[in-house]
XYZ file of C-alpha atoms in Angstrom:
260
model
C 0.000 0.000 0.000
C 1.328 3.435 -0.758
C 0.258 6.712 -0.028
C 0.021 10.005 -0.719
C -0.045 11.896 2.198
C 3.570 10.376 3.495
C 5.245 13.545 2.570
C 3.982 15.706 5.336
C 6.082 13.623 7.953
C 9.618 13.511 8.872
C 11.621 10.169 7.495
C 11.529 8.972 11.369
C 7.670 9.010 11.323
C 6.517 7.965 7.832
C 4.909 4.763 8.214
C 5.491 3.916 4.402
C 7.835 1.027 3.102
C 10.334 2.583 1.355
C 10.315 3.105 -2.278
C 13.782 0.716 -2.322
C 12.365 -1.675 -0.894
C 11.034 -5.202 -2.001
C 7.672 -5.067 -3.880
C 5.472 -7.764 -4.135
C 2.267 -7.464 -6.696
C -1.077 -7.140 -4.474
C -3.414 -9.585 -3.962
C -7.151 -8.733 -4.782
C -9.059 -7.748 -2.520
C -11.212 -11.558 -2.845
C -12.383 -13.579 -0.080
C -11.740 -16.601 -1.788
C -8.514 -15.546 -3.273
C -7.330 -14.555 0.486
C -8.697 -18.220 1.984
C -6.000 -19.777 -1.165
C -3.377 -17.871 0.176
C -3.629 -18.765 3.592
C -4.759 -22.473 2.558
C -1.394 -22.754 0.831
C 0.245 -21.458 3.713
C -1.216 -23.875 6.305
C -4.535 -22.574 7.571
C -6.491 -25.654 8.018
C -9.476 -25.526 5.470
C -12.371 -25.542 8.222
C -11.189 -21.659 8.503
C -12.370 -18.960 5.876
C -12.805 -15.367 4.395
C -16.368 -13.844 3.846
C -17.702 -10.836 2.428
C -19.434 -9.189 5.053
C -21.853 -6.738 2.966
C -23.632 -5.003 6.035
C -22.932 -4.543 9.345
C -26.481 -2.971 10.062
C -28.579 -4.975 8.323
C -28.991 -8.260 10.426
C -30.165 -10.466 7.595
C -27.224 -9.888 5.807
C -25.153 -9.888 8.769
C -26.743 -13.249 9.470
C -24.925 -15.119 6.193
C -21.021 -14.844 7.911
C -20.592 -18.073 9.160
C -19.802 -17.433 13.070
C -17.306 -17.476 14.987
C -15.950 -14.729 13.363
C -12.407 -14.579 14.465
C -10.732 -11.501 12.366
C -12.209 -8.624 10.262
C -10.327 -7.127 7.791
C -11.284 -3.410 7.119
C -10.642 -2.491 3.115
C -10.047 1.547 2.408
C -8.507 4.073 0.649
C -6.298 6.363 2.830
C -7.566 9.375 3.131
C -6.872 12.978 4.962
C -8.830 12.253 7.868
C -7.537 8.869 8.514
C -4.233 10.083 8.474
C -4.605 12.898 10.585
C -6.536 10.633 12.918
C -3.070 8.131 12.736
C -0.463 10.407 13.156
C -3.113 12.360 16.543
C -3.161 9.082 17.814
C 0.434 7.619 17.085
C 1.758 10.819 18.489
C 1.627 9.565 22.427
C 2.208 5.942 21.535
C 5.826 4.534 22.058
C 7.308 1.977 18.988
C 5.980 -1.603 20.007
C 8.575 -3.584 21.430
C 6.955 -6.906 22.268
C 8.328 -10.602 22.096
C 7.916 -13.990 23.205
C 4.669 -16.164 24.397
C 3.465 -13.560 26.878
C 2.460 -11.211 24.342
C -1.217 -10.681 23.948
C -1.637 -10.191 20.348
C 1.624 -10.974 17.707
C 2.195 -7.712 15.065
C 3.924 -7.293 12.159
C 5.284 -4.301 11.058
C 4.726 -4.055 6.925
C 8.492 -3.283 4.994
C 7.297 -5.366 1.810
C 5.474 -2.976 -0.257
C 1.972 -3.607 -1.712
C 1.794 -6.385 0.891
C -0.557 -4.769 3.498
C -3.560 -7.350 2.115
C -0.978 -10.217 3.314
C 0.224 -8.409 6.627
C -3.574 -7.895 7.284
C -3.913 -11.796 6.477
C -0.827 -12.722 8.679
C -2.525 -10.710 11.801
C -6.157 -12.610 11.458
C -4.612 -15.864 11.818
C -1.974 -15.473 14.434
C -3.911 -13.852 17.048
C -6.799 -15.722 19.069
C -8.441 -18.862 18.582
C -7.639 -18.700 14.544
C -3.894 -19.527 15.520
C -5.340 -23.207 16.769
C -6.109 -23.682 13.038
C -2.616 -23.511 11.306
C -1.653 -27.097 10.860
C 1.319 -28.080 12.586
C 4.199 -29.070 10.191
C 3.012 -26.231 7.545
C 4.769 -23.589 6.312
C 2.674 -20.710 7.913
C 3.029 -22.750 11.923
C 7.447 -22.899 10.944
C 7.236 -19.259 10.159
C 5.279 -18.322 13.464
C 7.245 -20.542 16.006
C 9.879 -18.682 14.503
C 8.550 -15.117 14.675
C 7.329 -15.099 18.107
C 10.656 -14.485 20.033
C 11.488 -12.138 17.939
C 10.895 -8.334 18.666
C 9.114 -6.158 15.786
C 12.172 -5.056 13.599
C 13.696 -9.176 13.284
C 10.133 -10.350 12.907
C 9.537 -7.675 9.910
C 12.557 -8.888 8.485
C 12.185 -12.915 8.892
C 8.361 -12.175 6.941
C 11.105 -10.067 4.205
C 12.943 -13.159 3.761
C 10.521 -15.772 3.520
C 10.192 -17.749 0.575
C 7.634 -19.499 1.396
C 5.761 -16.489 2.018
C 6.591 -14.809 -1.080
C 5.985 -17.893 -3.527
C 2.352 -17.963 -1.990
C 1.613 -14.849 -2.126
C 2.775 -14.780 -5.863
C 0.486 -17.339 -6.153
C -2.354 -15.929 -5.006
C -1.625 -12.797 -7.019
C -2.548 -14.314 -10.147
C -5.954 -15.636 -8.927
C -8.926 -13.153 -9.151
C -11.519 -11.540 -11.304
C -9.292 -8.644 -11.795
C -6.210 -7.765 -14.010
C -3.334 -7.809 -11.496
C -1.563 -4.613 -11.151
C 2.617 -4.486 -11.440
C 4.458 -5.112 -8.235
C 5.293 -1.252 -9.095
C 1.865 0.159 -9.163
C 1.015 2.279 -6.401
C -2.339 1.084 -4.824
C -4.601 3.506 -2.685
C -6.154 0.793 -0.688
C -5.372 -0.417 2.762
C -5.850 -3.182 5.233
C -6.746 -3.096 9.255
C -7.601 -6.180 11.110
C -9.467 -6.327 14.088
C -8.853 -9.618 16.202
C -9.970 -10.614 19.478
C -6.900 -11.815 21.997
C -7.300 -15.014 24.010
C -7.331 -12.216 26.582
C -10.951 -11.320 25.148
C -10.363 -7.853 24.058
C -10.429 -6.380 20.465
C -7.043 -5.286 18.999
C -6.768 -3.314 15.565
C -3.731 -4.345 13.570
C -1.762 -2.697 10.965
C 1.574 -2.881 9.876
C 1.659 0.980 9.065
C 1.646 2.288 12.705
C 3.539 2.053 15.897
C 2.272 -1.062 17.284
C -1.278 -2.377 18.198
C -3.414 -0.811 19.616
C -6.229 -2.373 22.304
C -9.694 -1.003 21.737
C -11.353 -2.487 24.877
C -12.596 -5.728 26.304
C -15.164 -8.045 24.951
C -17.508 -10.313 26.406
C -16.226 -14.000 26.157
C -19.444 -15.032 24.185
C -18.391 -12.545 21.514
C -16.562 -11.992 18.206
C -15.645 -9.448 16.309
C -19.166 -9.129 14.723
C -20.481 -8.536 17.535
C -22.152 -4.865 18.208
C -19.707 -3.952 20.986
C -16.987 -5.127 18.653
C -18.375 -2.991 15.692
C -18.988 0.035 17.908
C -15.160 0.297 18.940
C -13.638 -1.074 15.907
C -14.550 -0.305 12.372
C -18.071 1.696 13.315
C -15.717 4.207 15.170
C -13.534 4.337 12.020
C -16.727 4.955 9.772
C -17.928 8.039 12.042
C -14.422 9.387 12.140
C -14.784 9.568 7.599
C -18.356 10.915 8.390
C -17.951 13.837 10.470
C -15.432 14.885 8.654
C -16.705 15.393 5.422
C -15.280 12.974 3.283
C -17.575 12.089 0.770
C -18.812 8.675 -0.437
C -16.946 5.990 1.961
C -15.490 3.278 -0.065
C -14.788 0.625 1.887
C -15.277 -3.168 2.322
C -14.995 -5.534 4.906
C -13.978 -9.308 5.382
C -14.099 -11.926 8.312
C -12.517 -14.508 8.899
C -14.887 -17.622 10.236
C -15.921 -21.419 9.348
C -16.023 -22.566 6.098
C -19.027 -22.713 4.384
C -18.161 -26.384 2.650
């Protein structure tokens, strides 16, 4: 993901992977194209992605397949986000955690165009979704291997997987779309909002200083429930809203029991 409001900040505080860095071509934003990805990787196949296409209307609401264990917010970056991200980044200290004690795991992105995967990477590694990574896959080698490591070595092992990178290639070419060059500079961005096995919803994303707890959940819910909504991505919506922004493009995807 790259954006265009990075030149207002110092090089300390931009949050965007460098232009030298390694560029991988995005993934469509495609349940069923994520769910391959992750599939490949070693997310057991009782586990996947669904369009959610309301969160008011309960009808709709009522066709994701619950538990639902990550949501994955879709936008464009925009003015007010940003301002929002750099107000609130402002009193936060750079995330140092490591080891088994931590609460949630986070990657920081340095790939670029690879926010969709980071955004992937955080739904399954967090909560009960990390029980359903088989054991001797890829995906469980690279985790056992990224959770003693603090966020700068862990950004790096993710840099230097192959594994990684050969599935996410893969996964590139699926779609319904055209897939844009590894060089393209795409507008949209990924947040996912997971519930720790401390039962409290964290929002993930590999552009800021850390994650960040939005408050404790109930241990009957997920993170479609209303409390969830209200703290997570409704909060986000109202933010766009009052400020004026226009039409708000944005989708969103959970992460839940297959459907066959």
């Amino acid at each position: 993901m790259a954006s265009g409001h990075s030149d207002m900040e110092g090089p300390r505080s931009n949050p965007d992977v460098p232009e030298s860095s390694k560029a991988f071509v995005p993934i469509e934003n495609n349940p069923e194209v994520m769910s391959r990805l992750l599939h490949q990787l070693g997310l057991s196949s009782t586990l996947s992605f669904h369009d959610v296409f309301s969160i008011d209307d309960q009808d709709l609401l009522a066709f994701v397949p619950r538990p639902a264990y990550a949501l994955l917010l879709v936008f464009p970056v925009s003015d007010t986000y940003e301002n929002f991200r750099r107000t609130e980044d402002a009193d936060q200290e750079e995330y140092s955690g490591a080891g088994a004690g931590e609460e949630v795991m986070w990657f920081k992105q340095t790939i670029r165009n690879a926010c969709g995967l980071i955004g992937l990477l955080h739904g399954v590694s967090n909560g009960e979704a990390f029980d359903f990574i088989e054991p001797s896959s890829d995906l469980a080698t690279l985790l056992k291997s990224a959770i003693p490591l603090q966020p700068t070595a862990r950004a790096d092992l993710l840099y230097e997987s192959q594994a990684l990178e050969s599935a996410h290639q893969s996964a590139a070419a699926l779609g319904d779309s055209i897939a844009p060059s590894a060089e393209d500079k795409v507008d949209l961005h990924y947040v996912c909002f997971v519930k720790s096995r401390n039962g409290h919803l964290w929002e993930l994303d590999g552009r800021r200083k850390g994650p960040l707890d939005r408050g404790p959940l109930a241990s009957t819910d997920d993170v479609l429930c209303e409390k969830a909504l209200n703290i997570g991505v409704r909060s986000f919506l109202k933010r766009e809203e009052m400020a004026g922004g226009g039409e708000l493009r944005f989708s969103l995807i959970a992460l839940g029991p297959s459907m066959d």
